[in-house]
PDB file of C-alpha atoms in Angstrom:
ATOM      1  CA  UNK H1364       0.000   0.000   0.000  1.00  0.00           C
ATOM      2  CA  UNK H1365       1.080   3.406  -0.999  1.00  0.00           C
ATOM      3  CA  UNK H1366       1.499   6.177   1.847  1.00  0.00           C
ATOM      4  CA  UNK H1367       1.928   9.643   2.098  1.00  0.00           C
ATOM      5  CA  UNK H1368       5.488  10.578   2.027  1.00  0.00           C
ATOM      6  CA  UNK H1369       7.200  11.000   5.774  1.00  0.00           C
ATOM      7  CA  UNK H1370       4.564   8.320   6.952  1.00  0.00           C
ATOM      8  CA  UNK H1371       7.417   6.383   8.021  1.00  0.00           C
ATOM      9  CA  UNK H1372       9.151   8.988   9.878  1.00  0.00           C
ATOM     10  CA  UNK H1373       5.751   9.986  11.834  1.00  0.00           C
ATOM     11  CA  UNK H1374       5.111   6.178  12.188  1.00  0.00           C
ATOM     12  CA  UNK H1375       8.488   6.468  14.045  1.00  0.00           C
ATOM     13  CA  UNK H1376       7.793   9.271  16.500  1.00  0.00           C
ATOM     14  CA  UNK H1377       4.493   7.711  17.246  1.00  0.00           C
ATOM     15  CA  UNK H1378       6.244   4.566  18.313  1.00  0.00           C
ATOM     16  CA  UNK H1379       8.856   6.492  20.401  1.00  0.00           C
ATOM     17  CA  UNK H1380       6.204   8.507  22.065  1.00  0.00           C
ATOM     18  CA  UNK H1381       4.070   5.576  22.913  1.00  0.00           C
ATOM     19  CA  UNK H1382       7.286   3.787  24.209  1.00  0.00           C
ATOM     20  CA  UNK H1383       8.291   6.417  26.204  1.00  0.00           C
ATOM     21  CA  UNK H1384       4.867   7.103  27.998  1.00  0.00           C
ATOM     22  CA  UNK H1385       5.205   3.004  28.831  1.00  0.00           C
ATOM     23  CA  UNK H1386       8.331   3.301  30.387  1.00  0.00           C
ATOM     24  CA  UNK H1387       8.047   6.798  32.553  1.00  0.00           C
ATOM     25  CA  UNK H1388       4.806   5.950  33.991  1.00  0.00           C
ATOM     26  CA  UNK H1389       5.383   3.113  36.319  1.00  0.00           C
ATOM     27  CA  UNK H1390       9.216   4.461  36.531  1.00  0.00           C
ATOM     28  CA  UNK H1391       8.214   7.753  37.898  1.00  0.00           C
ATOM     29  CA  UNK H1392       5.250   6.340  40.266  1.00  0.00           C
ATOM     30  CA  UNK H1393       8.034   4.066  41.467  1.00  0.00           C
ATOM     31  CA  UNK H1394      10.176   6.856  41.877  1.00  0.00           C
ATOM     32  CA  UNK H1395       7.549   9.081  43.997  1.00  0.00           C
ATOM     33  CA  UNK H1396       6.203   6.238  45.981  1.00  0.00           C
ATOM     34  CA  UNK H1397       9.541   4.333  46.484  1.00  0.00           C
ATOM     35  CA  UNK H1398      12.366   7.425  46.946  1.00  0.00           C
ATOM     36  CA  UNK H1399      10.195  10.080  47.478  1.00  0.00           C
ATOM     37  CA  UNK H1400       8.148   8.865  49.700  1.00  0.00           C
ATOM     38  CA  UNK H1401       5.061   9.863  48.695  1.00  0.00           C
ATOM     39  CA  UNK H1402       1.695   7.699  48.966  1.00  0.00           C
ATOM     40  CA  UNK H1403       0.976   5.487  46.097  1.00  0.00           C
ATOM     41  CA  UNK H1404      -2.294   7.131  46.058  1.00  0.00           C
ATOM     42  CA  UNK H1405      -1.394  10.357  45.841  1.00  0.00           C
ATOM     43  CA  UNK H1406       0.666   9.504  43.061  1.00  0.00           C
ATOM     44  CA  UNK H1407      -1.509   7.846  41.572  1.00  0.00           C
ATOM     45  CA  UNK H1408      -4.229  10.773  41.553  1.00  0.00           C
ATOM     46  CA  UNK H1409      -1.410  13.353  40.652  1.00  0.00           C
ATOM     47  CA  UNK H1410      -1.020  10.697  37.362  1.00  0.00           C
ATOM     48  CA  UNK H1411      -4.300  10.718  36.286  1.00  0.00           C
ATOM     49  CA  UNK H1412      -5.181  14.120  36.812  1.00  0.00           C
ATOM     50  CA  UNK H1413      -1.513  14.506  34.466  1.00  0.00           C
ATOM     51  CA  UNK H1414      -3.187  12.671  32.059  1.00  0.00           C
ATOM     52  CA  UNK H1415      -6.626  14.501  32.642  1.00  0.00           C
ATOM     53  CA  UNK H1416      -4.807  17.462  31.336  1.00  0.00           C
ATOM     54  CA  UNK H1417      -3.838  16.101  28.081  1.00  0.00           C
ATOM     55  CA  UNK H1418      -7.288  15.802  26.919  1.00  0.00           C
ATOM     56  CA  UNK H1419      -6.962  19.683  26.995  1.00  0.00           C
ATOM     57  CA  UNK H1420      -4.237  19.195  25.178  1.00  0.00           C
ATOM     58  CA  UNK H1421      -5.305  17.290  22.315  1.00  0.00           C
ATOM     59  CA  UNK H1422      -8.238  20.266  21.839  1.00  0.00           C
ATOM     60  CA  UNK H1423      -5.551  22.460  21.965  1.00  0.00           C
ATOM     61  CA  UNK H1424      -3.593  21.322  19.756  1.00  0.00           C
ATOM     62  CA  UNK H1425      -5.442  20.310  17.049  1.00  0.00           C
ATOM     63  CA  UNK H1426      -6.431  24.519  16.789  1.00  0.00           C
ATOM     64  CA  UNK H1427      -2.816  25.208  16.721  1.00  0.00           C
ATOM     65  CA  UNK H1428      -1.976  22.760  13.960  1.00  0.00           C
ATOM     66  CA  UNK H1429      -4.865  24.502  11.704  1.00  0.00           C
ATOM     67  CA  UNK H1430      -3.852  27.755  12.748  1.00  0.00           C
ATOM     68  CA  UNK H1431       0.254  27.086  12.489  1.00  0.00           C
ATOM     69  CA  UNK H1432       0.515  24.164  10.073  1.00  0.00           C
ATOM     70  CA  UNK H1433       0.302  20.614  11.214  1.00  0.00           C
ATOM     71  CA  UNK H1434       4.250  19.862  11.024  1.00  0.00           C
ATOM     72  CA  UNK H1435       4.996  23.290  13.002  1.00  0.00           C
ATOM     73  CA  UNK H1436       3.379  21.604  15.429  1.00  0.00           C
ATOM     74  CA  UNK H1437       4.314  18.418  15.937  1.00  0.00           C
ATOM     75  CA  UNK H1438       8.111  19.606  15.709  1.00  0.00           C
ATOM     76  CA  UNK H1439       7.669  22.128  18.544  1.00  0.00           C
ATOM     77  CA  UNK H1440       5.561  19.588  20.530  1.00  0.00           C
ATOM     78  CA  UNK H1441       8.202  16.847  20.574  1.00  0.00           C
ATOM     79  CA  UNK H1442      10.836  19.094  20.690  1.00  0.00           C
ATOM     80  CA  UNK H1443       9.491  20.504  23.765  1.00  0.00           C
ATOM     81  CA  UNK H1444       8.448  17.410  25.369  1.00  0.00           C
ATOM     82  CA  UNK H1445      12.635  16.291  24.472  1.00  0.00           C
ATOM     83  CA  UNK H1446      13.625  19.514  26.670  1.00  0.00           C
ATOM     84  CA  UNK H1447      10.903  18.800  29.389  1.00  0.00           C
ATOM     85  CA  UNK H1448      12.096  14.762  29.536  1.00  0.00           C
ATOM     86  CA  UNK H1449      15.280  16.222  30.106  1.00  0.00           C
ATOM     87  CA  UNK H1450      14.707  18.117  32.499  1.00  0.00           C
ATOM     88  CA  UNK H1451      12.622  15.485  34.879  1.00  0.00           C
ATOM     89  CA  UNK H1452      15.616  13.479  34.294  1.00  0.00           C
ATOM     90  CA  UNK H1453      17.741  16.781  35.754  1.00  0.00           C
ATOM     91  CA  UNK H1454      15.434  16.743  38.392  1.00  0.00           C
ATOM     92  CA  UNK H1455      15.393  13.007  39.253  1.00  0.00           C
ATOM     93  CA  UNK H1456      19.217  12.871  39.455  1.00  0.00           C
ATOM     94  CA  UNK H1457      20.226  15.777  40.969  1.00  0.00           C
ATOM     95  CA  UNK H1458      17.261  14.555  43.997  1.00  0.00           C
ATOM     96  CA  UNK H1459      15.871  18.394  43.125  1.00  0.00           C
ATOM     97  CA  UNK H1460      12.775  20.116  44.512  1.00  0.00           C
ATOM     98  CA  UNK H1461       9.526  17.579  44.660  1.00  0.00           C
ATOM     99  CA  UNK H1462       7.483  20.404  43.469  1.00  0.00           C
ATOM    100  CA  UNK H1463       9.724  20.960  40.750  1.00  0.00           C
ATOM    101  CA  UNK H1464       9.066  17.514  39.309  1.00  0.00           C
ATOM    102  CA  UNK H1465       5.458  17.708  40.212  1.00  0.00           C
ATOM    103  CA  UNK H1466       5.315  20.840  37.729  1.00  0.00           C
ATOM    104  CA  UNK H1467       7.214  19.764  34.732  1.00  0.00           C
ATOM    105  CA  UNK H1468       5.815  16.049  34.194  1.00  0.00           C
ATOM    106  CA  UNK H1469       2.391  17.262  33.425  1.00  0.00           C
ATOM    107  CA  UNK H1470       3.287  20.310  31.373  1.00  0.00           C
ATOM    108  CA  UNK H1471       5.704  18.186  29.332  1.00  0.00           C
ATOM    109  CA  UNK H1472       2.531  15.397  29.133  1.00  0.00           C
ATOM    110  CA  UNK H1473       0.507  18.736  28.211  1.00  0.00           C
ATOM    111  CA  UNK H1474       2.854  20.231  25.606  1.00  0.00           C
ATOM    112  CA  UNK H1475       3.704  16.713  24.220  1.00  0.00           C
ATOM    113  CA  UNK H1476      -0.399  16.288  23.315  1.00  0.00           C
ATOM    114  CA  UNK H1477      -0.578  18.629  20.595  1.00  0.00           C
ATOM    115  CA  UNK H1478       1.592  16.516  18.637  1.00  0.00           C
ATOM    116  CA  UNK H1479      -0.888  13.696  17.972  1.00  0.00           C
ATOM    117  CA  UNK H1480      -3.861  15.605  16.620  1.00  0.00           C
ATOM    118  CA  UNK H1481      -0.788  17.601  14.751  1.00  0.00           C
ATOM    119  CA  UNK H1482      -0.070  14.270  13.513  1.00  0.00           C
ATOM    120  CA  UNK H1483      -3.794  13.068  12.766  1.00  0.00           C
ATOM    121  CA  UNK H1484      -4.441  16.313  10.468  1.00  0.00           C
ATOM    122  CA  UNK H1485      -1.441  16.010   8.484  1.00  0.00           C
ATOM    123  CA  UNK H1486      -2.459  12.177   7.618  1.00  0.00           C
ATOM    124  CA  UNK H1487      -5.862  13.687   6.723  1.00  0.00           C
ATOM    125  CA  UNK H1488      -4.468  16.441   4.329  1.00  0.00           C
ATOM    126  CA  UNK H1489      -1.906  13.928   3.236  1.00  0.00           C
ATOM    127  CA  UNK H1490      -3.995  10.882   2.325  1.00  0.00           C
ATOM    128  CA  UNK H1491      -6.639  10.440  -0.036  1.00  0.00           C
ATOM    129  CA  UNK H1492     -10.183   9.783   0.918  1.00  0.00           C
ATOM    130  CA  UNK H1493     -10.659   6.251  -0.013  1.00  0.00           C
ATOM    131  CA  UNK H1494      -7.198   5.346   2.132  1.00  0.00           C
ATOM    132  CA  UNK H1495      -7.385   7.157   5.127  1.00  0.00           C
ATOM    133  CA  UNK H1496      -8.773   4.011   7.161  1.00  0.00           C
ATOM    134  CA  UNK H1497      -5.504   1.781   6.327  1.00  0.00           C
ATOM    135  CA  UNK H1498      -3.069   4.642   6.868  1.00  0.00           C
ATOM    136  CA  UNK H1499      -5.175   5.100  10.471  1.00  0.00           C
ATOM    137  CA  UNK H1500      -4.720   1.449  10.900  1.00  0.00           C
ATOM    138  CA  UNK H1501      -1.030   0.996  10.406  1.00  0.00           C
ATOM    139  CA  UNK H1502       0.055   4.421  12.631  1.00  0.00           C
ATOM    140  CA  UNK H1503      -2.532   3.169  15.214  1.00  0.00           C
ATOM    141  CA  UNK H1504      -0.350  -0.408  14.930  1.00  0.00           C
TER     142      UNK H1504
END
């Protein structure tokens, strides 16, 4: 089957961000329960409601991508979310202020969400009509 060119390449990122949500998740409540010290259901609450936030997100940034161009977008979202990852990490090894971390996880799980609806316009404008569901299928794979 035929697809857009860069398919691949946002195919890619797609898998990378999806990886890297699996891994910092339990890592990080781990992390706040375990070395921290803070109750698993607090952390657990403060997750969700992190992930609350990126339904915002997603509304968010699908206006941006029509108002700035889908691939403005998704390079400033994962470029972003890169500089906020790093800085967690920062955080995390330098055993830096609590509230510090508490900040930057959600805004980088905030900032990182306008990338996918970024990502679901440009397949839109990119693919025809009658392929859209197979191109859907294999970035949702």
């Amino acid at each position: 089957m035929k697809t857009p060119a860069g398919f691949w390449i946002l195919s890619f990122g797609e898998a990378v961000l999806t990886a890297g949500y699996a891994v910092s998740f339990p890592f990080l409540a781990v992390y706040l329960s375990g070395h921290r010290h803070i109750p698993m259901s607090l952390v657990g609450l403060f997750l969700a409601l992190s992930l609350f936030m990126t339904s915002f997100a997603h509304v968010i940034g699908g206006e941006l991508a029509d108002v700035f161009g889908r691939k403005k977008i998704m390079v400033s979202a994962l470029f972003t979310r890169a500089v906020l990852i790093g800085a967690i990490a920062w955080v995390i090894k330098a055993d830096g202020d609590i509230l510090l971390l508490l900040a930057l996880h959600p805004l980088g799980l905030f900032v990182g969400s306008f990338y996918s609806p970024a990502a679901r316009a440009w397949v839109a404008d990119s693919t025809p009509p009658e392929r859209r569901m197979k191109v859907y299928g294999i970035l949702r794979i």
